[in-house]
Amino acid sequence: MRAAFGASKGALPPLLLGLVTLLLWQLAVVVLEIKPFVLPSPTAIGGQFFNNMNTVWSNSLITGFNSLIGLFIGMVLGILLAIIASLVRTIDELSSAVVAAAMVLPIVALAPVLYGMFSASQQTARQLVASLAVFVPVYVNTLKGLRQVRPVHRDLMRAHAAGTWQTIGTVTLPTALPFIFTGVRIASSLAVIAAVIAEYFGGPKSGLGGAITTAAAGSNYPLAWAYVLGSIILGLVFYLAVLGIEKWVLRNRGV
Amino acid sequence: MNTTATPTMQVETAVPGGAKGVRSRSARAPRKSRIATWRKAGFGALGIVFVGLMWELYKFIGPEKGFTLGDITILPRTNDMSMPHISTMFERLMEPLTGASNSVTMWHAVVDASAFSLYVAAVGWLIGVTVGLLLALIMQHFRTAQSAVLPWIILSQTVPLIAIAPLVRRWGSGIEIGSFVWENWMSVALIASYLAFFPVSIGALQGLNSPDTNHVELFRSFGVGWWKTLFRLRIPASVPYLIPALQLAAANAVIGTIVAEVSIGLKGGIGRMIIEFAGAAGGDPGKPWAPIFGAVAIGLIAAGVVGVLALSVRRYRRGETSA
Amino acid sequence: MTTQNKETTVQDSTTSPGTSTSGSQRGPASTDAPAVSIVNVGKIFEGKRGAQVIALEAINLEVARGEFVSLIGPSGCGKSTLMRLIADLDQPTSGELTVFGKTAHQARLDQEYGIAFQQAGLLPWRTVRQNIELPLQLHKVGKAQREKRSSELLKLVGLADFSDNFPDQLSGGMQQRVAIARSLAESPNLLLMDEPFGALDEMTREHMQGELAHICAETGAAVVFVTHSIPEAVFLANRVVVLSPRPGRIRAIVDTKLGGASERTDHLRESTEFFASVSEVREYLHGSDATPLGVDNR
């Protein structure tokens, strides 16, 4: 990302921008006397957030767990299927239309029928929704990465009479690794969003999505926003965790 | 495994017509690649059929109550209520929507709702693309702006839209400028644009920054300013990055539209239909699936239309190697 | 008319850092067979829209064991293609090609040759040592033996201090040295090199040529070396094969008459024999009407 966007000027500008925006927001709410059901002030949201830290935390754990399962399943399936598709052209052609449809499918549409198929009293449907949301970017990016092998490396493996699996392990997968990470990074915050959205549609009243609906139904808008804040933080945590792992694994690569 | 062509061959075919061994043909796609296109389409359709077959196969051999490990359901229930036959789903499309005597057929209703949602998504896409391009331009020109704004753009996508949608509607209902009244579908379009602007801004920024230093310095040596460089160099260079981003934005706009429609309950949209029908699964198992097909269809149409539009800028994508 | 001077330069393989025991997977090779035998080989590429490109036509060449042969010619003459055919990275469309008496395919499976490409082709996520050990690792050589061999090779190419660096931390010349070390890892009797010094500056190039000559003197391997540079071709080789383009054919084979590998020192670059051979090759390359030296045109 560094090469594509040029060196950044450090963390100060975005932090400054965020701070200024928060200040303006607070000012606007106070000066224009905006009602909380339209837009609560940052301080009100912050207050609710810290007062209800326990419930925010416990709900985040549930949503986070669902997202993690979804991330794991989607990742494994996505990478495996991409490897198979890159090896067997028929599989690639067969799955092209299905993957294209999956890319445009709003997960939100599947949530109700999935609750019907799996029991509505458990977390399984939400984990599946998250897996599906994760599968698509991981599959697409992994497949792209598996095709990036440089011809000179392909020739090298052939000249050394390396077997198919040796070639995959020595050259294809390491070349694909940056792309796989890109896919997983995109998928990480999608997993959280998908889990939250799935929680809107029924299932047990647990998790951040459920908490948002409950608070909104009780007209406690600052609390609902506090839960939204919680889900943003959860998504950010997932994203940064994957980013950190990515930086560490790819630390020795040159351009 | 045979290897691909060597550099020697590429040099040979780059020689203008008339050199030995190289015959030129007309620009029409030759028979071989037309067959390849049909083959790809055929296999794609076959893949969808295959998924359907797997569905029916699982229904046939899977356990009635699904497979549970303790409390957790690992495999779904196979009865006709939970997992209707594919034929049931298609039959339901042909039947009337409601029991009323003047009811339209289901597929008719789905098409109407889908078309409406597609229209809203298109508006959202246009807004999102405009905003995304503007942001990318500002970020490319002002490096400080880029480092200040880019992290927030990335962060913006971690917000669950479904929570924002009602808020946007409330804001909208307060807007009245002269005779212009904010309608609910505009809130939906705005949400759709929120999802659409992200890939466009990232893709456009990458694209605008993509020209080689060599090329940028070439333009500088021509004594040409930022605007001219933008139009003659950066924008053409960004096309290979923009087109996939625009396609992704189209798909996202559709998804955003549907999510927002669900959240706001917008009448006439496919999102609301999904939610309405979801509750009917008990008596009418095929019903919830009809709007799902509609949603997938408009997503594919949206991405496809952008793809077709991209054909007009094909010559700016010459450097691209296919994945 | 091709002038084929079969100079049988016999080199005995002495026990030196260049040779070791890792060549044990090679099947039985007939000890009389030349390193490479190319008989009437042709290669045609099918281009887009039915166009056919004749990359090579009627190539006849024999490379004796221990002999250094350079392939030179303008762009598009098929010299890289020819080397790829020997390496079994592509297959000839006509004719017969054997390596040490076996088919090219079998020779590749038996790992009879080592190869160095123009782009060094080092794997960027492996250290220098791990890159050199790559063929050994692929062929399941034990860790201790691998380390011993890679240490020998690192010393041979003068990169012992850089064993734990990554390729992006090395200069172009150093990367090529790693690639050459890698090609020697299994002590092959045949080295295939496709413009390995092409991306280097002239000073580094001359230095690397000296190093390569030194390595060849020690290991006694046969070498097929593709290059663009006339002085490089003449400096290193026993014979220089001049190819002409479209279609690729052998225009001439020039005997450099400069002695064995051990005589290729910097001193040689200033000698009259060297300049004479360079001129001879240049004449053939430019296809001049003037009579080339030493050829009877009656």
PDB file of C-alpha atoms in Angstrom, chain A:
ATOM      1  CA  MET A   1       0.000   0.000   0.000  1.00  0.00           C
ATOM      2  CA  ARG A   2       2.922   2.264   0.704  1.00  0.00           C
ATOM      3  CA  ALA A   3       4.096   2.109  -2.890  1.00  0.00           C
ATOM      4  CA  ALA A   4       0.658   2.847  -4.268  1.00  0.00           C
ATOM      5  CA  PHE A   5      -0.048   5.833  -2.095  1.00  0.00           C
ATOM      6  CA  GLY A   6       3.377   7.286  -1.480  1.00  0.00           C
ATOM      7  CA  ALA A   7       4.946   7.784   1.938  1.00  0.00           C
ATOM      8  CA  SER A   8       2.476   9.105   4.494  1.00  0.00           C
ATOM      9  CA  LYS A   9       3.125  12.121   6.649  1.00  0.00           C
ATOM     10  CA  GLY A  10       2.743  10.249   9.887  1.00  0.00           C
ATOM     11  CA  ALA A  11      -0.160   9.804  12.244  1.00  0.00           C
ATOM     12  CA  LEU A  12      -0.625  13.466  13.108  1.00  0.00           C
ATOM     13  CA  PRO A  13      -2.808  14.665  10.205  1.00  0.00           C
ATOM     14  CA  PRO A  14      -5.501  11.996  10.555  1.00  0.00           C
ATOM     15  CA  LEU A  15      -5.602  12.399  14.318  1.00  0.00           C
ATOM     16  CA  LEU A  16      -5.901  16.140  13.973  1.00  0.00           C
ATOM     17  CA  LEU A  17      -8.663  15.781  11.427  1.00  0.00           C
ATOM     18  CA  GLY A  18     -10.529  13.375  13.711  1.00  0.00           C
ATOM     19  CA  LEU A  19     -10.213  15.671  16.682  1.00  0.00           C
ATOM     20  CA  VAL A  20     -11.409  18.706  14.734  1.00  0.00           C
ATOM     21  CA  THR A  21     -14.400  16.764  13.417  1.00  0.00           C
ATOM     22  CA  LEU A  22     -15.351  15.656  16.920  1.00  0.00           C
ATOM     23  CA  LEU A  23     -15.149  19.227  18.186  1.00  0.00           C
ATOM     24  CA  LEU A  24     -17.283  20.561  15.357  1.00  0.00           C
ATOM     25  CA  TRP A  25     -19.797  17.784  15.943  1.00  0.00           C
ATOM     26  CA  GLN A  26     -20.047  18.576  19.652  1.00  0.00           C
ATOM     27  CA  LEU A  27     -20.387  22.268  18.905  1.00  0.00           C
ATOM     28  CA  ALA A  28     -23.099  21.652  16.312  1.00  0.00           C
ATOM     29  CA  VAL A  29     -25.174  19.519  18.661  1.00  0.00           C
ATOM     30  CA  VAL A  30     -24.950  22.061  21.462  1.00  0.00           C
ATOM     31  CA  VAL A  31     -25.340  25.248  19.450  1.00  0.00           C
ATOM     32  CA  LEU A  32     -28.026  24.019  17.069  1.00  0.00           C
ATOM     33  CA  GLU A  33     -29.808  22.171  19.887  1.00  0.00           C
ATOM     34  CA  ILE A  34     -30.057  18.960  17.950  1.00  0.00           C
ATOM     35  CA  LYS A  35     -32.278  16.389  19.614  1.00  0.00           C
ATOM     36  CA  PRO A  36     -30.642  13.105  20.602  1.00  0.00           C
ATOM     37  CA  PHE A  37     -32.920  11.038  18.376  1.00  0.00           C
ATOM     38  CA  VAL A  38     -31.549  12.933  15.392  1.00  0.00           C
ATOM     39  CA  LEU A  39     -27.894  12.961  16.355  1.00  0.00           C
ATOM     40  CA  PRO A  40     -26.502  12.543  19.834  1.00  0.00           C
ATOM     41  CA  SER A  41     -23.437  14.515  20.850  1.00  0.00           C
ATOM     42  CA  PRO A  42     -20.051  12.809  21.080  1.00  0.00           C
ATOM     43  CA  THR A  43     -20.014  13.371  24.807  1.00  0.00           C
ATOM     44  CA  ALA A  44     -23.401  11.691  25.261  1.00  0.00           C
ATOM     45  CA  ILE A  45     -22.261   8.714  23.217  1.00  0.00           C
ATOM     46  CA  GLY A  46     -18.965   8.601  25.054  1.00  0.00           C
ATOM     47  CA  GLY A  47     -20.785   8.743  28.364  1.00  0.00           C
ATOM     48  CA  GLN A  48     -23.091   5.858  27.506  1.00  0.00           C
ATOM     49  CA  PHE A  49     -20.146   3.926  26.159  1.00  0.00           C
ATOM     50  CA  PHE A  50     -18.168   4.130  29.351  1.00  0.00           C
ATOM     51  CA  ASN A  51     -21.151   3.644  31.642  1.00  0.00           C
ATOM     52  CA  ASN A  52     -22.132   0.453  29.875  1.00  0.00           C
ATOM     53  CA  MET A  53     -18.637  -0.849  29.316  1.00  0.00           C
ATOM     54  CA  ASN A  54     -19.586  -4.262  30.668  1.00  0.00           C
ATOM     55  CA  THR A  55     -22.423  -4.947  28.262  1.00  0.00           C
ATOM     56  CA  VAL A  56     -20.502  -3.458  25.375  1.00  0.00           C
ATOM     57  CA  TRP A  57     -17.631  -5.766  26.214  1.00  0.00           C
ATOM     58  CA  SER A  58     -19.748  -8.910  26.621  1.00  0.00           C
ATOM     59  CA  ASN A  59     -21.672  -8.283  23.413  1.00  0.00           C
ATOM     60  CA  SER A  60     -18.442  -7.516  21.580  1.00  0.00           C
ATOM     61  CA  LEU A  61     -17.099 -10.870  22.694  1.00  0.00           C
ATOM     62  CA  ILE A  62     -20.079 -12.684  21.220  1.00  0.00           C
ATOM     63  CA  THR A  63     -20.037 -10.798  17.933  1.00  0.00           C
ATOM     64  CA  GLY A  64     -16.255 -11.041  17.856  1.00  0.00           C
ATOM     65  CA  PHE A  65     -16.406 -14.789  18.343  1.00  0.00           C
ATOM     66  CA  ASN A  66     -18.896 -15.198  15.516  1.00  0.00           C
ATOM     67  CA  SER A  67     -16.766 -12.999  13.286  1.00  0.00           C
ATOM     68  CA  LEU A  68     -13.647 -14.976  14.162  1.00  0.00           C
ATOM     69  CA  ILE A  69     -15.280 -18.304  13.329  1.00  0.00           C
ATOM     70  CA  GLY A  70     -16.603 -16.812  10.118  1.00  0.00           C
ATOM     71  CA  LEU A  71     -13.164 -15.403   9.272  1.00  0.00           C
ATOM     72  CA  PHE A  72     -11.498 -18.727   9.894  1.00  0.00           C
ATOM     73  CA  ILE A  73     -13.970 -20.835   7.918  1.00  0.00           C
ATOM     74  CA  GLY A  74     -14.162 -18.367   5.045  1.00  0.00           C
ATOM     75  CA  MET A  75     -10.372 -18.072   4.895  1.00  0.00           C
ATOM     76  CA  VAL A  76      -9.728 -21.807   4.849  1.00  0.00           C
ATOM     77  CA  LEU A  77     -12.417 -22.475   2.249  1.00  0.00           C
ATOM     78  CA  GLY A  78     -11.426 -19.492   0.145  1.00  0.00           C
ATOM     79  CA  ILE A  79      -7.730 -20.350   0.026  1.00  0.00           C
ATOM     80  CA  LEU A  80      -8.282 -24.067  -0.571  1.00  0.00           C
ATOM     81  CA  LEU A  81     -10.816 -23.518  -3.336  1.00  0.00           C
ATOM     82  CA  ALA A  82      -8.566 -20.927  -4.953  1.00  0.00           C
ATOM     83  CA  ILE A  83      -5.629 -23.346  -4.959  1.00  0.00           C
ATOM     84  CA  ILE A  84      -7.821 -26.015  -6.555  1.00  0.00           C
ATOM     85  CA  ALA A  85      -9.198 -23.539  -9.076  1.00  0.00           C
ATOM     86  CA  SER A  86      -5.694 -22.446 -10.054  1.00  0.00           C
ATOM     87  CA  LEU A  87      -4.618 -26.055 -10.588  1.00  0.00           C
ATOM     88  CA  VAL A  88      -7.706 -27.400 -12.327  1.00  0.00           C
ATOM     89  CA  ARG A  89      -8.963 -25.070 -15.006  1.00  0.00           C
ATOM     90  CA  THR A  90     -12.376 -26.753 -15.122  1.00  0.00           C
ATOM     91  CA  ILE A  91     -13.056 -25.935 -11.492  1.00  0.00           C
ATOM     92  CA  ASP A  92     -12.082 -22.353 -12.163  1.00  0.00           C
ATOM     93  CA  GLU A  93     -14.493 -22.086 -15.080  1.00  0.00           C
ATOM     94  CA  LEU A  94     -17.292 -23.818 -13.194  1.00  0.00           C
ATOM     95  CA  SER A  95     -16.978 -21.536 -10.212  1.00  0.00           C
ATOM     96  CA  SER A  96     -16.603 -18.270 -12.120  1.00  0.00           C
ATOM     97  CA  ALA A  97     -20.339 -17.578 -12.362  1.00  0.00           C
ATOM     98  CA  VAL A  98     -21.069 -18.779  -8.839  1.00  0.00           C
ATOM     99  CA  VAL A  99     -18.366 -16.532  -7.405  1.00  0.00           C
ATOM    100  CA  ALA A 100     -19.594 -13.576  -9.463  1.00  0.00           C
ATOM    101  CA  ALA A 101     -23.083 -14.111  -8.031  1.00  0.00           C
ATOM    102  CA  ALA A 102     -21.661 -14.425  -4.523  1.00  0.00           C
ATOM    103  CA  MET A 103     -19.820 -11.134  -4.996  1.00  0.00           C
ATOM    104  CA  VAL A 104     -23.045  -9.238  -5.616  1.00  0.00           C
ATOM    105  CA  LEU A 105     -25.220 -11.075  -3.134  1.00  0.00           C
ATOM    106  CA  PRO A 106     -26.157  -8.958  -0.156  1.00  0.00           C
ATOM    107  CA  ILE A 107     -25.508 -11.161   2.837  1.00  0.00           C
ATOM    108  CA  VAL A 108     -28.412  -9.449   4.459  1.00  0.00           C
ATOM    109  CA  ALA A 109     -30.692 -11.280   2.044  1.00  0.00           C
ATOM    110  CA  LEU A 110     -29.491 -14.700   3.107  1.00  0.00           C
ATOM    111  CA  ALA A 111     -29.713 -14.134   6.846  1.00  0.00           C
ATOM    112  CA  PRO A 112     -33.444 -14.916   7.206  1.00  0.00           C
ATOM    113  CA  VAL A 113     -33.357 -18.134   5.157  1.00  0.00           C
ATOM    114  CA  LEU A 114     -30.215 -19.258   6.937  1.00  0.00           C
ATOM    115  CA  TYR A 115     -31.947 -18.831  10.279  1.00  0.00           C
ATOM    116  CA  GLY A 116     -34.640 -21.091   8.883  1.00  0.00           C
ATOM    117  CA  MET A 117     -32.193 -23.725   7.760  1.00  0.00           C
ATOM    118  CA  PHE A 118     -30.179 -23.724  10.924  1.00  0.00           C
ATOM    119  CA  SER A 119     -31.871 -23.267  14.214  1.00  0.00           C
ATOM    120  CA  ALA A 120     -32.818 -19.713  15.112  1.00  0.00           C
ATOM    121  CA  SER A 121     -31.675 -20.103  18.684  1.00  0.00           C
ATOM    122  CA  GLN A 122     -27.988 -20.385  17.957  1.00  0.00           C
ATOM    123  CA  GLN A 123     -25.074 -18.507  16.508  1.00  0.00           C
ATOM    124  CA  THR A 124     -24.491 -20.871  13.590  1.00  0.00           C
ATOM    125  CA  ALA A 125     -26.372 -18.865  10.987  1.00  0.00           C
ATOM    126  CA  ARG A 126     -24.465 -15.706  11.893  1.00  0.00           C
ATOM    127  CA  GLN A 127     -21.153 -17.508  11.619  1.00  0.00           C
ATOM    128  CA  LEU A 128     -22.172 -18.784   8.207  1.00  0.00           C
ATOM    129  CA  VAL A 129     -23.147 -15.321   7.060  1.00  0.00           C
ATOM    130  CA  ALA A 130     -19.754 -14.058   8.197  1.00  0.00           C
ATOM    131  CA  SER A 131     -18.017 -16.991   6.453  1.00  0.00           C
ATOM    132  CA  LEU A 132     -19.730 -16.171   3.214  1.00  0.00           C
ATOM    133  CA  ALA A 133     -18.768 -12.513   3.480  1.00  0.00           C
ATOM    134  CA  VAL A 134     -15.160 -13.567   4.117  1.00  0.00           C
ATOM    135  CA  PHE A 135     -14.998 -16.275   1.461  1.00  0.00           C
ATOM    136  CA  VAL A 136     -15.524 -14.018  -1.528  1.00  0.00           C
ATOM    137  CA  PRO A 137     -12.664 -11.486  -1.126  1.00  0.00           C
ATOM    138  CA  VAL A 138     -10.279 -14.191   0.110  1.00  0.00           C
ATOM    139  CA  TYR A 139     -11.033 -16.442  -2.866  1.00  0.00           C
ATOM    140  CA  VAL A 140     -10.783 -13.674  -5.454  1.00  0.00           C
ATOM    141  CA  ASN A 141      -7.542 -12.215  -4.096  1.00  0.00           C
ATOM    142  CA  THR A 142      -5.918 -15.613  -3.490  1.00  0.00           C
ATOM    143  CA  LEU A 143      -6.718 -16.723  -7.025  1.00  0.00           C
ATOM    144  CA  LYS A 144      -5.199 -13.517  -8.374  1.00  0.00           C
ATOM    145  CA  GLY A 145      -2.087 -14.042  -6.265  1.00  0.00           C
ATOM    146  CA  LEU A 146      -1.654 -17.645  -7.358  1.00  0.00           C
ATOM    147  CA  ARG A 147      -1.432 -16.393 -10.933  1.00  0.00           C
ATOM    148  CA  GLN A 148       1.329 -13.896 -10.229  1.00  0.00           C
ATOM    149  CA  VAL A 149       4.192 -16.357 -10.381  1.00  0.00           C
ATOM    150  CA  ARG A 150       6.980 -14.829 -12.447  1.00  0.00           C
ATOM    151  CA  PRO A 151       7.920 -16.797 -15.561  1.00  0.00           C
ATOM    152  CA  VAL A 152      11.565 -16.912 -14.499  1.00  0.00           C
ATOM    153  CA  HIS A 153      10.599 -18.641 -11.241  1.00  0.00           C
ATOM    154  CA  ARG A 154       8.359 -21.058 -13.132  1.00  0.00           C
ATOM    155  CA  ASP A 155      11.263 -21.894 -15.440  1.00  0.00           C
ATOM    156  CA  LEU A 156      13.564 -22.269 -12.449  1.00  0.00           C
ATOM    157  CA  MET A 157      11.298 -24.869 -10.850  1.00  0.00           C
ATOM    158  CA  ARG A 158      10.973 -26.730 -14.118  1.00  0.00           C
ATOM    159  CA  ALA A 159      14.738 -26.664 -14.662  1.00  0.00           C
ATOM    160  CA  HIS A 160      15.185 -28.176 -11.210  1.00  0.00           C
ATOM    161  CA  ALA A 161      12.629 -30.891 -12.049  1.00  0.00           C
ATOM    162  CA  ALA A 162      10.561 -29.905  -9.017  1.00  0.00           C
ATOM    163  CA  GLY A 163       7.284 -31.783  -8.468  1.00  0.00           C
ATOM    164  CA  THR A 164       3.904 -29.986  -8.619  1.00  0.00           C
ATOM    165  CA  TRP A 165       3.493 -29.715  -4.862  1.00  0.00           C
ATOM    166  CA  GLN A 166       7.128 -28.684  -4.449  1.00  0.00           C
ATOM    167  CA  THR A 167       6.569 -25.872  -6.920  1.00  0.00           C
ATOM    168  CA  ILE A 168       3.424 -24.775  -5.115  1.00  0.00           C
ATOM    169  CA  GLY A 169       5.119 -24.755  -1.733  1.00  0.00           C
ATOM    170  CA  THR A 170       8.389 -23.190  -2.859  1.00  0.00           C
ATOM    171  CA  VAL A 171       7.220 -20.553  -5.304  1.00  0.00           C
ATOM    172  CA  THR A 172       3.482 -20.271  -5.936  1.00  0.00           C
ATOM    173  CA  LEU A 173       2.268 -19.883  -2.354  1.00  0.00           C
ATOM    174  CA  PRO A 174       5.016 -17.506  -1.202  1.00  0.00           C
ATOM    175  CA  THR A 175       4.380 -15.340  -4.275  1.00  0.00           C
ATOM    176  CA  ALA A 176       0.664 -15.384  -3.520  1.00  0.00           C
ATOM    177  CA  LEU A 177       1.080 -14.601   0.163  1.00  0.00           C
ATOM    178  CA  PRO A 178       0.868 -10.765  -0.130  1.00  0.00           C
ATOM    179  CA  PHE A 179      -2.327 -11.129  -2.161  1.00  0.00           C
ATOM    180  CA  ILE A 180      -3.797 -13.613   0.297  1.00  0.00           C
ATOM    181  CA  PHE A 181      -3.142 -11.130   3.073  1.00  0.00           C
ATOM    182  CA  THR A 182      -4.843  -8.362   1.117  1.00  0.00           C
ATOM    183  CA  GLY A 183      -7.923 -10.546   0.799  1.00  0.00           C
ATOM    184  CA  VAL A 184      -7.926 -11.509   4.476  1.00  0.00           C
ATOM    185  CA  ARG A 185      -7.440  -7.880   5.494  1.00  0.00           C
ATOM    186  CA  ILE A 186     -10.447  -6.784   3.460  1.00  0.00           C
ATOM    187  CA  ALA A 187     -12.401  -9.727   4.792  1.00  0.00           C
ATOM    188  CA  SER A 188     -11.574  -9.085   8.429  1.00  0.00           C
ATOM    189  CA  SER A 189     -13.722  -5.992   8.858  1.00  0.00           C
ATOM    190  CA  LEU A 190     -16.352  -7.445   6.513  1.00  0.00           C
ATOM    191  CA  ALA A 191     -16.641 -10.411   8.874  1.00  0.00           C
ATOM    192  CA  VAL A 192     -17.544  -8.118  11.754  1.00  0.00           C
ATOM    193  CA  ILE A 193     -20.046  -6.128   9.710  1.00  0.00           C
ATOM    194  CA  ALA A 194     -21.657  -9.312   8.406  1.00  0.00           C
ATOM    195  CA  ALA A 195     -21.962 -10.718  11.926  1.00  0.00           C
ATOM    196  CA  VAL A 196     -23.550  -7.483  13.183  1.00  0.00           C
ATOM    197  CA  ILE A 197     -25.997  -7.358  10.281  1.00  0.00           C
ATOM    198  CA  ALA A 198     -26.916 -10.996  10.780  1.00  0.00           C
ATOM    199  CA  GLU A 199     -27.693 -10.232  14.392  1.00  0.00           C
ATOM    200  CA  TYR A 200     -30.323  -7.748  13.270  1.00  0.00           C
ATOM    201  CA  PHE A 201     -32.396 -10.508  11.767  1.00  0.00           C
ATOM    202  CA  GLY A 202     -33.264 -12.630  14.675  1.00  0.00           C
ATOM    203  CA  GLY A 203     -31.500 -15.352  16.383  1.00  0.00           C
ATOM    204  CA  PRO A 204     -30.639 -15.006  20.040  1.00  0.00           C
ATOM    205  CA  LYS A 205     -30.760 -11.474  21.363  1.00  0.00           C
ATOM    206  CA  SER A 206     -27.034 -11.363  21.915  1.00  0.00           C
ATOM    207  CA  GLY A 207     -24.226  -9.654  20.199  1.00  0.00           C
ATOM    208  CA  LEU A 208     -23.750  -6.044  19.204  1.00  0.00           C
ATOM    209  CA  GLY A 209     -26.382  -6.065  16.459  1.00  0.00           C
ATOM    210  CA  GLY A 210     -29.022  -7.294  18.874  1.00  0.00           C
ATOM    211  CA  ALA A 211     -27.950  -4.713  21.442  1.00  0.00           C
ATOM    212  CA  ILE A 212     -28.259  -1.902  18.905  1.00  0.00           C
ATOM    213  CA  THR A 213     -31.808  -2.903  18.000  1.00  0.00           C
ATOM    214  CA  THR A 214     -32.820  -3.247  21.647  1.00  0.00           C
ATOM    215  CA  ALA A 215     -31.429   0.160  22.564  1.00  0.00           C
ATOM    216  CA  ALA A 216     -32.996   1.825  19.505  1.00  0.00           C
ATOM    217  CA  ALA A 217     -36.325   0.191  20.263  1.00  0.00           C
ATOM    218  CA  GLY A 218     -36.126   1.637  23.771  1.00  0.00           C
ATOM    219  CA  SER A 219     -35.419   5.099  22.309  1.00  0.00           C
ATOM    220  CA  ASN A 220     -32.055   5.189  24.032  1.00  0.00           C
ATOM    221  CA  TYR A 221     -30.231   6.557  21.030  1.00  0.00           C
ATOM    222  CA  PRO A 222     -26.942   7.506  22.672  1.00  0.00           C
ATOM    223  CA  LEU A 223     -26.733   3.910  23.937  1.00  0.00           C
ATOM    224  CA  ALA A 224     -27.484   2.532  20.488  1.00  0.00           C
ATOM    225  CA  TRP A 225     -24.691   4.710  19.127  1.00  0.00           C
ATOM    226  CA  ALA A 226     -22.407   3.519  21.878  1.00  0.00           C
ATOM    227  CA  TYR A 227     -22.949  -0.024  20.646  1.00  0.00           C
ATOM    228  CA  VAL A 228     -22.294   1.159  17.100  1.00  0.00           C
ATOM    229  CA  LEU A 229     -19.052   2.610  18.382  1.00  0.00           C
ATOM    230  CA  GLY A 230     -18.313  -0.779  19.909  1.00  0.00           C
ATOM    231  CA  SER A 231     -18.793  -2.508  16.574  1.00  0.00           C
ATOM    232  CA  ILE A 232     -16.562   0.033  14.829  1.00  0.00           C
ATOM    233  CA  ILE A 233     -13.840  -0.619  17.378  1.00  0.00           C
ATOM    234  CA  LEU A 234     -14.288  -4.377  16.943  1.00  0.00           C
ATOM    235  CA  GLY A 235     -13.951  -4.074  13.175  1.00  0.00           C
ATOM    236  CA  LEU A 236     -10.878  -1.897  13.612  1.00  0.00           C
ATOM    237  CA  VAL A 237      -9.310  -4.399  16.014  1.00  0.00           C
ATOM    238  CA  PHE A 238      -9.776  -7.211  13.505  1.00  0.00           C
ATOM    239  CA  TYR A 239      -8.351  -5.097  10.682  1.00  0.00           C
ATOM    240  CA  LEU A 240      -5.322  -3.953  12.662  1.00  0.00           C
ATOM    241  CA  ALA A 241      -4.643  -7.469  13.935  1.00  0.00           C
ATOM    242  CA  VAL A 242      -4.517  -8.824  10.400  1.00  0.00           C
ATOM    243  CA  LEU A 243      -2.449  -5.834   9.282  1.00  0.00           C
ATOM    244  CA  GLY A 244       0.029  -6.490  12.092  1.00  0.00           C
ATOM    245  CA  ILE A 245       0.341 -10.172  11.224  1.00  0.00           C
ATOM    246  CA  GLU A 246       0.752  -9.251   7.581  1.00  0.00           C
ATOM    247  CA  LYS A 247       3.549  -6.781   8.299  1.00  0.00           C
ATOM    248  CA  TRP A 248       5.354  -9.339  10.432  1.00  0.00           C
ATOM    249  CA  VAL A 249       5.061 -12.254   7.999  1.00  0.00           C
ATOM    250  CA  LEU A 250       6.084 -10.147   5.011  1.00  0.00           C
ATOM    251  CA  ARG A 251       8.793  -8.248   6.888  1.00  0.00           C
ATOM    252  CA  ASN A 252      11.709  -9.514   4.829  1.00  0.00           C
ATOM    253  CA  ARG A 253      10.297  -8.932   1.424  1.00  0.00           C
ATOM    254  CA  GLY A 254      11.718  -6.284  -0.774  1.00  0.00           C
ATOM    255  CA  VAL A 255       9.462  -4.679  -3.365  1.00  0.00           C
TER     256      VAL A 255
END
